[in-house]
């Protein structure tokens, strides 16, 4: 005989329609109160999901208006409005505006000099290959200037 364990039979389930899908929660399906769709909001405050273009436009304008109002209501000291510019050198130390301008002028001059003297770049091989080709050309020219020795019969 067969040594495998007995399989579950369709008779184990008392379903009149013989459907093999899991039983449904009848209370939720017949409930008169359907769950209304929740409006999902993003961190920016805009609605997430599929929207019409005019909805998007309206929401972005509203968000911009709220942001502008929030900035206007915040103190100037907190936003940095009208604050004096702090200049720093490469190491991060504070420097005066005059020293900053002087350093920037030096940097601009370096850039300008570099731009005035463009690097000579050529395509089609490296410098060594060009030198070798020039030497070979010179050798061939020298060989061509030597007298031609014809073939003689013994």
mmCIF file of N, CA and C in Angstrom, residues 10-117:
data_model
loop_
_atom_site.group_PDB
_atom_site.id
_atom_site.type_symbol
_atom_site.label_atom_id
_atom_site.label_comp_id
_atom_site.label_asym_id
_atom_site.label_seq_id
_atom_site.Cartn_x
_atom_site.Cartn_y
_atom_site.Cartn_z
ATOM 1 N N UNK A 10 -11.772 17.241 -0.210
ATOM 2 C CA UNK A 10 -12.720 18.332 -0.426
ATOM 3 C C UNK A 10 -13.899 18.196 0.530
ATOM 4 N N UNK A 11 -14.128 16.988 1.021
ATOM 5 C CA UNK A 11 -15.251 16.780 1.933
ATOM 6 C C UNK A 11 -14.972 17.372 3.301
ATOM 7 N N UNK A 12 -13.708 17.655 3.594
ATOM 8 C CA UNK A 12 -13.350 18.233 4.881
ATOM 9 C C UNK A 12 -13.953 19.631 5.021
ATOM 10 N N UNK A 13 -14.178 20.266 3.902
ATOM 11 C CA UNK A 13 -14.729 21.623 3.907
ATOM 12 C C UNK A 13 -16.211 21.539 3.557
ATOM 13 N N UNK A 14 -17.002 22.134 4.360
ATOM 14 C CA UNK A 14 -18.442 22.070 4.149
ATOM 15 C C UNK A 14 -18.904 23.298 3.380
ATOM 16 N N UNK A 15 -18.485 23.385 2.111
ATOM 17 C CA UNK A 15 -18.851 24.517 1.269
ATOM 18 C C UNK A 15 -19.839 24.038 0.222
ATOM 19 N N UNK A 16 -20.935 24.745 0.086
ATOM 20 C CA UNK A 16 -21.964 24.306 -0.846
ATOM 21 C C UNK A 16 -21.564 24.525 -2.296
ATOM 22 N N UNK A 17 -20.757 25.575 -2.570
ATOM 23 C CA UNK A 17 -20.402 25.871 -3.970
ATOM 24 C C UNK A 17 -19.128 25.177 -4.427
ATOM 25 N N UNK A 18 -18.379 24.565 -3.526
ATOM 26 C CA UNK A 18 -17.176 23.847 -3.904
ATOM 27 C C UNK A 18 -16.022 24.767 -4.261
ATOM 28 N N UNK A 19 -16.100 26.045 -3.870
ATOM 29 C CA UNK A 19 -15.053 27.027 -4.152
ATOM 30 C C UNK A 19 -13.855 26.765 -3.248
ATOM 31 N N UNK A 20 -12.646 26.781 -3.816
ATOM 32 C CA UNK A 20 -11.441 26.516 -3.030
ATOM 33 C C UNK A 20 -10.811 27.781 -2.464
ATOM 34 N N UNK A 21 -11.350 28.962 -2.815
ATOM 35 C CA UNK A 21 -10.766 30.211 -2.315
ATOM 36 C C UNK A 21 -11.078 30.353 -0.824
ATOM 37 N N UNK A 22 -10.258 31.123 -0.086
ATOM 38 C CA UNK A 22 -10.487 31.256 1.368
ATOM 39 C C UNK A 22 -11.815 31.942 1.643
ATOM 40 N N UNK A 23 -12.429 31.620 2.763
ATOM 41 C CA UNK A 23 -13.729 32.219 3.082
ATOM 42 C C UNK A 23 -13.608 33.729 3.266
ATOM 43 N N UNK A 24 -14.606 34.466 2.815
ATOM 44 C CA UNK A 24 -14.593 35.916 2.915
ATOM 45 C C UNK A 24 -15.202 36.358 4.229
ATOM 46 N N UNK A 25 -14.781 37.530 4.685
ATOM 47 C CA UNK A 25 -15.333 38.089 5.906
ATOM 48 C C UNK A 25 -16.681 38.696 5.561
ATOM 49 N N UNK A 26 -17.724 38.020 5.887
ATOM 50 C CA UNK A 26 -19.063 38.442 5.478
ATOM 51 C C UNK A 26 -19.490 39.733 6.173
ATOM 52 N N UNK A 27 -19.012 39.997 7.354
ATOM 53 C CA UNK A 27 -19.412 41.189 8.094
ATOM 54 C C UNK A 27 -18.923 42.450 7.381
ATOM 55 N N UNK A 28 -17.696 42.415 6.864
ATOM 56 C CA UNK A 28 -17.126 43.583 6.191
ATOM 57 C C UNK A 28 -17.792 43.805 4.843
ATOM 58 N N UNK A 29 -18.149 42.747 4.142
ATOM 59 C CA UNK A 29 -18.743 42.872 2.812
ATOM 60 C C UNK A 29 -20.156 43.438 2.885
ATOM 61 N N UNK A 30 -20.897 43.070 3.927
ATOM 62 C CA UNK A 30 -22.284 43.517 4.041
ATOM 63 C C UNK A 30 -22.428 44.802 4.833
ATOM 64 N N UNK A 31 -21.320 45.343 5.325
ATOM 65 C CA UNK A 31 -21.360 46.534 6.169
ATOM 66 C C UNK A 31 -21.851 47.740 5.379
ATOM 67 N N UNK A 32 -22.820 48.499 5.920
ATOM 68 C CA UNK A 32 -23.329 49.673 5.200
ATOM 69 C C UNK A 32 -22.313 50.811 5.178
ATOM 70 N N UNK A 33 -21.435 50.871 6.170
ATOM 71 C CA UNK A 33 -20.437 51.947 6.198
ATOM 72 C C UNK A 33 -19.186 51.490 5.459
ATOM 73 N N UNK A 34 -19.011 52.037 4.290
ATOM 74 C CA UNK A 34 -17.785 51.737 3.538
ATOM 75 C C UNK A 34 -16.710 52.705 3.986
ATOM 76 N N UNK A 35 -15.472 52.244 4.018
ATOM 77 C CA UNK A 35 -14.365 53.105 4.436
ATOM 78 C C UNK A 35 -14.126 54.157 3.356
ATOM 79 N N UNK A 36 -14.215 55.436 3.740
ATOM 80 C CA UNK A 36 -13.970 56.503 2.765
ATOM 81 C C UNK A 36 -12.486 56.584 2.489
ATOM 82 N N UNK A 37 -12.172 56.971 1.255
ATOM 83 C CA UNK A 37 -10.758 57.053 0.865
ATOM 84 C C UNK A 37 -10.079 58.155 1.662
ATOM 85 N N UNK A 38 -8.937 57.817 2.250
ATOM 86 C CA UNK A 38 -8.166 58.798 2.992
ATOM 87 C C UNK A 38 -7.351 59.623 2.010
ATOM 88 N N UNK A 39 -7.277 60.908 2.252
ATOM 89 C CA UNK A 39 -6.473 61.781 1.402
ATOM 90 C C UNK A 39 -5.050 61.736 1.946
ATOM 91 N N UNK A 40 -4.148 61.185 1.159
ATOM 92 C CA UNK A 40 -2.758 61.065 1.586
ATOM 93 C C UNK A 40 -2.021 62.374 1.306
ATOM 94 N N UNK A 41 -1.276 62.827 2.288
ATOM 95 C CA UNK A 41 -0.511 64.065 2.147
ATOM 96 C C UNK A 41 0.976 63.744 2.179
ATOM 97 N N UNK A 42 1.729 64.472 1.353
ATOM 98 C CA UNK A 42 3.185 64.338 1.356
ATOM 99 C C UNK A 42 3.759 65.275 2.413
ATOM 100 N N UNK A 43 5.055 65.186 2.666
ATOM 101 C CA UNK A 43 5.686 66.037 3.670
ATOM 102 C C UNK A 43 5.596 67.517 3.292
ATOM 103 N N UNK A 44 5.476 67.814 2.001
ATOM 104 C CA UNK A 44 5.363 69.196 1.547
ATOM 105 C C UNK A 44 3.969 69.760 1.809
ATOM 106 N N UNK A 45 3.023 68.914 2.153
ATOM 107 C CA UNK A 45 1.661 69.364 2.391
ATOM 108 C C UNK A 45 0.767 69.151 1.185
ATOM 109 N N UNK A 46 1.348 68.776 0.044
ATOM 110 C CA UNK A 46 0.565 68.537 -1.166
ATOM 111 C C UNK A 46 -0.077 67.155 -1.099
ATOM 112 N N UNK A 47 -1.176 66.975 -1.809
ATOM 113 C CA UNK A 47 -1.863 65.698 -1.846
ATOM 114 C C UNK A 47 -1.088 64.724 -2.717
ATOM 115 N N UNK A 48 -0.985 63.477 -2.253
ATOM 116 C CA UNK A 48 -0.293 62.444 -3.022
ATOM 117 C C UNK A 48 -1.300 61.743 -3.927
ATOM 118 N N UNK A 49 -0.813 61.164 -5.003
ATOM 119 C CA UNK A 49 -1.673 60.384 -5.878
ATOM 120 C C UNK A 49 -1.999 61.102 -7.172
ATOM 121 N N UNK A 50 -2.931 60.531 -7.911
ATOM 122 C CA UNK A 50 -3.311 61.061 -9.218
ATOM 123 C C UNK A 50 -4.213 62.275 -9.016
ATOM 124 N N UNK A 51 -3.843 63.386 -9.663
ATOM 125 C CA UNK A 51 -4.631 64.610 -9.545
ATOM 126 C C UNK A 51 -4.734 65.277 -10.906
ATOM 127 N N UNK A 52 -5.712 66.141 -11.027
ATOM 128 C CA UNK A 52 -5.883 66.912 -12.256
ATOM 129 C C UNK A 52 -4.901 68.086 -12.231
ATOM 130 N N UNK A 53 -4.497 68.572 -13.416
ATOM 131 C CA UNK A 53 -3.524 69.667 -13.476
ATOM 132 C C UNK A 53 -3.952 70.915 -12.697
ATOM 133 N N UNK A 54 -5.239 71.264 -12.758
ATOM 134 C CA UNK A 54 -5.672 72.470 -12.045
ATOM 135 C C UNK A 54 -5.610 72.265 -10.529
ATOM 136 N N UNK A 55 -5.804 71.026 -10.051
ATOM 137 C CA UNK A 55 -5.657 70.729 -8.620
ATOM 138 C C UNK A 55 -4.209 70.913 -8.190
ATOM 139 N N UNK A 56 -3.291 70.400 -9.014
ATOM 140 C CA UNK A 56 -1.869 70.509 -8.716
ATOM 141 C C UNK A 56 -1.467 71.982 -8.653
ATOM 142 N N UNK A 57 -1.885 72.748 -9.657
ATOM 143 C CA UNK A 57 -1.562 74.172 -9.712
ATOM 144 C C UNK A 57 -2.087 74.901 -8.470
ATOM 145 N N UNK A 58 -3.332 74.618 -8.107
ATOM 146 C CA UNK A 58 -3.951 75.266 -6.952
ATOM 147 C C UNK A 58 -3.195 74.921 -5.666
ATOM 148 N N UNK A 59 -2.830 73.631 -5.524
ATOM 149 C CA UNK A 59 -2.133 73.206 -4.310
ATOM 150 C C UNK A 59 -0.734 73.803 -4.210
ATOM 151 N N UNK A 60 -0.010 73.845 -5.336
ATOM 152 C CA UNK A 60 1.351 74.409 -5.290
ATOM 153 C C UNK A 60 1.303 75.899 -4.993
ATOM 154 N N UNK A 61 0.340 76.616 -5.568
ATOM 155 C CA UNK A 61 0.206 78.047 -5.281
ATOM 156 C C UNK A 61 -0.116 78.268 -3.812
ATOM 157 N N UNK A 62 -0.979 77.437 -3.263
ATOM 158 C CA UNK A 62 -1.338 77.538 -1.842
ATOM 159 C C UNK A 62 -0.114 77.261 -0.958
ATOM 160 N N UNK A 63 0.677 76.246 -1.320
ATOM 161 C CA UNK A 63 1.865 75.909 -0.547
ATOM 162 C C UNK A 63 2.883 77.053 -0.601
ATOM 163 N N UNK A 64 3.059 77.657 -1.795
ATOM 164 C CA UNK A 64 3.976 78.794 -1.926
ATOM 165 C C UNK A 64 3.509 79.964 -1.070
ATOM 166 N N UNK A 65 2.199 80.233 -1.067
ATOM 167 C CA UNK A 65 1.650 81.336 -0.286
ATOM 168 C C UNK A 65 1.890 81.107 1.210
ATOM 169 N N UNK A 66 1.634 79.867 1.671
ATOM 170 C CA UNK A 66 1.868 79.541 3.086
ATOM 171 C C UNK A 66 3.340 79.717 3.449
ATOM 172 N N UNK A 67 4.228 79.261 2.563
ATOM 173 C CA UNK A 67 5.675 79.364 2.808
ATOM 174 C C UNK A 67 6.097 80.833 2.890
ATOM 175 N N UNK A 68 5.590 81.656 1.959
ATOM 176 C CA UNK A 68 5.914 83.083 1.943
ATOM 177 C C UNK A 68 5.447 83.754 3.235
ATOM 178 N N UNK A 69 4.213 83.428 3.661
ATOM 179 C CA UNK A 69 3.679 83.991 4.908
ATOM 180 C C UNK A 69 4.531 83.588 6.103
ATOM 181 N N UNK A 70 4.975 82.341 6.095
ATOM 182 C CA UNK A 70 5.796 81.844 7.196
ATOM 183 C C UNK A 70 7.136 82.587 7.232
ATOM 184 N N UNK A 71 7.753 82.808 6.085
ATOM 185 C CA UNK A 71 9.018 83.537 6.033
ATOM 186 C C UNK A 71 8.835 84.989 6.468
ATOM 187 N N UNK A 72 7.744 85.605 6.024
ATOM 188 C CA UNK A 72 7.497 87.009 6.376
ATOM 189 C C UNK A 72 7.259 87.179 7.872
ATOM 190 N N UNK A 73 6.651 86.183 8.489
ATOM 191 C CA UNK A 73 6.356 86.292 9.911
ATOM 192 C C UNK A 73 7.570 85.974 10.785
ATOM 193 N N UNK A 74 8.610 85.337 10.218
ATOM 194 C CA UNK A 74 9.806 84.985 10.972
ATOM 195 C C UNK A 74 10.710 86.212 11.094
ATOM 196 N N UNK A 75 11.363 86.352 12.232
ATOM 197 C CA UNK A 75 12.246 87.494 12.478
ATOM 198 C C UNK A 75 13.437 87.479 11.517
ATOM 199 N N UNK A 76 13.892 88.692 11.130
ATOM 200 C CA UNK A 76 15.012 88.808 10.190
ATOM 201 C C UNK A 76 16.299 88.198 10.744
ATOM 202 N N UNK A 77 16.472 88.248 12.070
ATOM 203 C CA UNK A 77 17.697 87.681 12.670
ATOM 204 C C UNK A 77 17.754 86.171 12.459
ATOM 205 N N UNK A 78 16.586 85.526 12.479
ATOM 206 C CA UNK A 78 16.550 84.072 12.304
ATOM 207 C C UNK A 78 16.742 83.660 10.848
ATOM 208 N N UNK A 79 16.218 84.463 9.908
ATOM 209 C CA UNK A 79 16.321 84.099 8.495
ATOM 210 C C UNK A 79 17.643 84.542 7.886
ATOM 211 N N UNK A 80 18.322 85.511 8.542
ATOM 212 C CA UNK A 80 19.582 86.002 8.000
ATOM 213 C C UNK A 80 19.390 87.147 7.033
ATOM 214 N N UNK A 81 18.183 87.665 6.950
ATOM 215 C CA UNK A 81 17.896 88.777 6.044
ATOM 216 C C UNK A 81 18.632 90.025 6.539
ATOM 217 N N UNK A 82 19.395 90.655 5.649
ATOM 218 C CA UNK A 82 20.121 91.872 5.991
ATOM 219 C C UNK A 82 21.385 91.625 6.798
ATOM 220 N N UNK A 83 21.762 90.361 6.984
ATOM 221 C CA UNK A 83 22.956 90.056 7.779
ATOM 222 C C UNK A 83 24.216 90.379 6.984
ATOM 223 N N UNK A 84 25.302 90.645 7.719
ATOM 224 C CA UNK A 84 26.576 90.963 7.082
ATOM 225 C C UNK A 84 27.226 89.674 6.576
ATOM 226 N N UNK A 85 27.833 89.740 5.400
ATOM 227 C CA UNK A 85 28.466 88.565 4.812
ATOM 228 C C UNK A 85 29.757 88.246 5.555
ATOM 229 N N UNK A 86 29.963 86.967 5.837
ATOM 230 C CA UNK A 86 31.188 86.526 6.494
ATOM 231 C C UNK A 86 32.060 85.869 5.431
ATOM 232 N N UNK A 87 33.296 86.361 5.285
ATOM 233 C CA UNK A 87 34.233 85.818 4.314
ATOM 234 C C UNK A 87 35.205 84.897 5.036
ATOM 235 N N UNK A 88 35.537 83.794 4.386
ATOM 236 C CA UNK A 88 36.454 82.823 4.991
ATOM 237 C C UNK A 88 37.518 82.408 3.970
ATOM 238 N N UNK A 89 38.694 82.014 4.497
ATOM 239 C CA UNK A 89 39.748 81.518 3.617
ATOM 240 C C UNK A 89 39.575 80.014 3.440
ATOM 241 N N UNK A 90 40.544 79.370 2.774
ATOM 242 C CA UNK A 90 40.426 77.941 2.485
ATOM 243 C C UNK A 90 40.368 77.084 3.745
ATOM 244 N N UNK A 91 41.041 77.525 4.809
ATOM 245 C CA UNK A 91 41.052 76.737 6.047
ATOM 246 C C UNK A 91 39.793 76.950 6.878
ATOM 247 N N UNK A 92 38.985 77.966 6.533
ATOM 248 C CA UNK A 92 37.739 78.203 7.245
ATOM 249 C C UNK A 92 37.806 79.355 8.216
ATOM 250 N N UNK A 93 38.970 80.002 8.321
ATOM 251 C CA UNK A 93 39.107 81.139 9.228
ATOM 252 C C UNK A 93 38.423 82.359 8.624
ATOM 253 N N UNK A 94 37.845 83.194 9.507
ATOM 254 C CA UNK A 94 37.209 84.423 9.055
ATOM 255 C C UNK A 94 38.279 85.401 8.580
ATOM 256 N N UNK A 95 38.002 86.067 7.442
ATOM 257 C CA UNK A 95 38.922 87.073 6.911
ATOM 258 C C UNK A 95 38.118 88.322 6.557
ATOM 259 N N UNK A 96 38.833 89.423 6.346
ATOM 260 C CA UNK A 96 38.149 90.671 6.005
ATOM 261 C C UNK A 96 37.706 90.650 4.549
ATOM 262 N N UNK A 97 36.798 91.546 4.220
ATOM 263 C CA UNK A 97 36.295 91.631 2.852
ATOM 264 C C UNK A 97 37.415 92.023 1.887
ATOM 265 N N UNK A 98 38.302 92.937 2.341
ATOM 266 C CA UNK A 98 39.413 93.384 1.492
ATOM 267 C C UNK A 98 40.355 92.222 1.167
ATOM 268 N N UNK A 99 40.697 91.442 2.204
ATOM 269 C CA UNK A 99 41.586 90.294 1.983
ATOM 270 C C UNK A 99 40.921 89.273 1.061
ATOM 271 N N UNK A 100 39.630 89.077 1.220
ATOM 272 C CA UNK A 100 38.891 88.146 0.362
ATOM 273 C C UNK A 100 38.952 88.595 -1.102
ATOM 274 N N UNK A 101 38.741 89.898 -1.317
ATOM 275 C CA UNK A 101 38.800 90.423 -2.687
ATOM 276 C C UNK A 101 40.195 90.257 -3.268
ATOM 277 N N UNK A 102 41.221 90.505 -2.465
ATOM 278 C CA UNK A 102 42.602 90.377 -2.925
ATOM 279 C C UNK A 102 42.909 88.931 -3.333
ATOM 280 N N UNK A 103 42.471 87.988 -2.498
ATOM 281 C CA UNK A 103 42.691 86.573 -2.806
ATOM 282 C C UNK A 103 41.945 86.173 -4.075
ATOM 283 N N UNK A 104 40.721 86.666 -4.227
ATOM 284 C CA UNK A 104 39.942 86.350 -5.419
ATOM 285 C C UNK A 104 40.565 86.955 -6.666
ATOM 286 N N UNK A 105 41.123 88.171 -6.553
ATOM 287 C CA UNK A 105 41.784 88.796 -7.702
ATOM 288 C C UNK A 105 42.975 87.960 -8.154
ATOM 289 N N UNK A 106 43.757 87.451 -7.195
ATOM 290 C CA UNK A 106 44.898 86.594 -7.539
ATOM 291 C C UNK A 106 44.415 85.338 -8.259
ATOM 292 N N UNK A 107 43.350 84.766 -7.744
ATOM 293 C CA UNK A 107 42.796 83.545 -8.341
ATOM 294 C C UNK A 107 42.305 83.820 -9.763
ATOM 295 N N UNK A 108 41.625 84.967 -9.960
ATOM 296 C CA UNK A 108 41.139 85.334 -11.296
ATOM 297 C C UNK A 108 42.285 85.532 -12.268
ATOM 298 N N UNK A 109 43.381 86.162 -11.807
ATOM 299 C CA UNK A 109 44.546 86.371 -12.674
ATOM 300 C C UNK A 109 45.148 85.043 -13.120
ATOM 301 N N UNK A 110 45.246 84.094 -12.187
ATOM 302 C CA UNK A 110 45.772 82.769 -12.543
ATOM 303 C C UNK A 110 44.910 82.121 -13.614
ATOM 304 N N UNK A 111 43.593 82.189 -13.411
ATOM 305 C CA UNK A 111 42.669 81.610 -14.381
ATOM 306 C C UNK A 111 42.802 82.286 -15.730
ATOM 307 N N UNK A 112 42.935 83.608 -15.709
ATOM 308 C CA UNK A 112 43.033 84.376 -16.947
ATOM 309 C C UNK A 112 44.299 83.989 -17.706
ATOM 310 N N UNK A 113 45.424 83.872 -16.987
ATOM 311 C CA UNK A 113 46.687 83.473 -17.637
ATOM 312 C C UNK A 113 46.559 82.092 -18.263
ATOM 313 N N UNK A 114 45.931 81.196 -17.540
ATOM 314 C CA UNK A 114 45.744 79.844 -18.068
ATOM 315 C C UNK A 114 44.887 79.864 -19.326
ATOM 316 N N UNK A 115 43.879 80.728 -19.343
ATOM 317 C CA UNK A 115 42.984 80.818 -20.496
ATOM 318 C C UNK A 115 43.689 81.461 -21.688
ATOM 319 N N UNK A 116 44.588 82.415 -21.435
ATOM 320 C CA UNK A 116 45.304 83.094 -22.524
ATOM 321 C C UNK A 116 46.294 82.154 -23.208
ATOM 322 N N UNK A 117 46.928 81.278 -22.445
ATOM 323 C CA UNK A 117 47.919 80.366 -23.000
ATOM 324 C C UNK A 117 47.312 78.968 -23.104
#
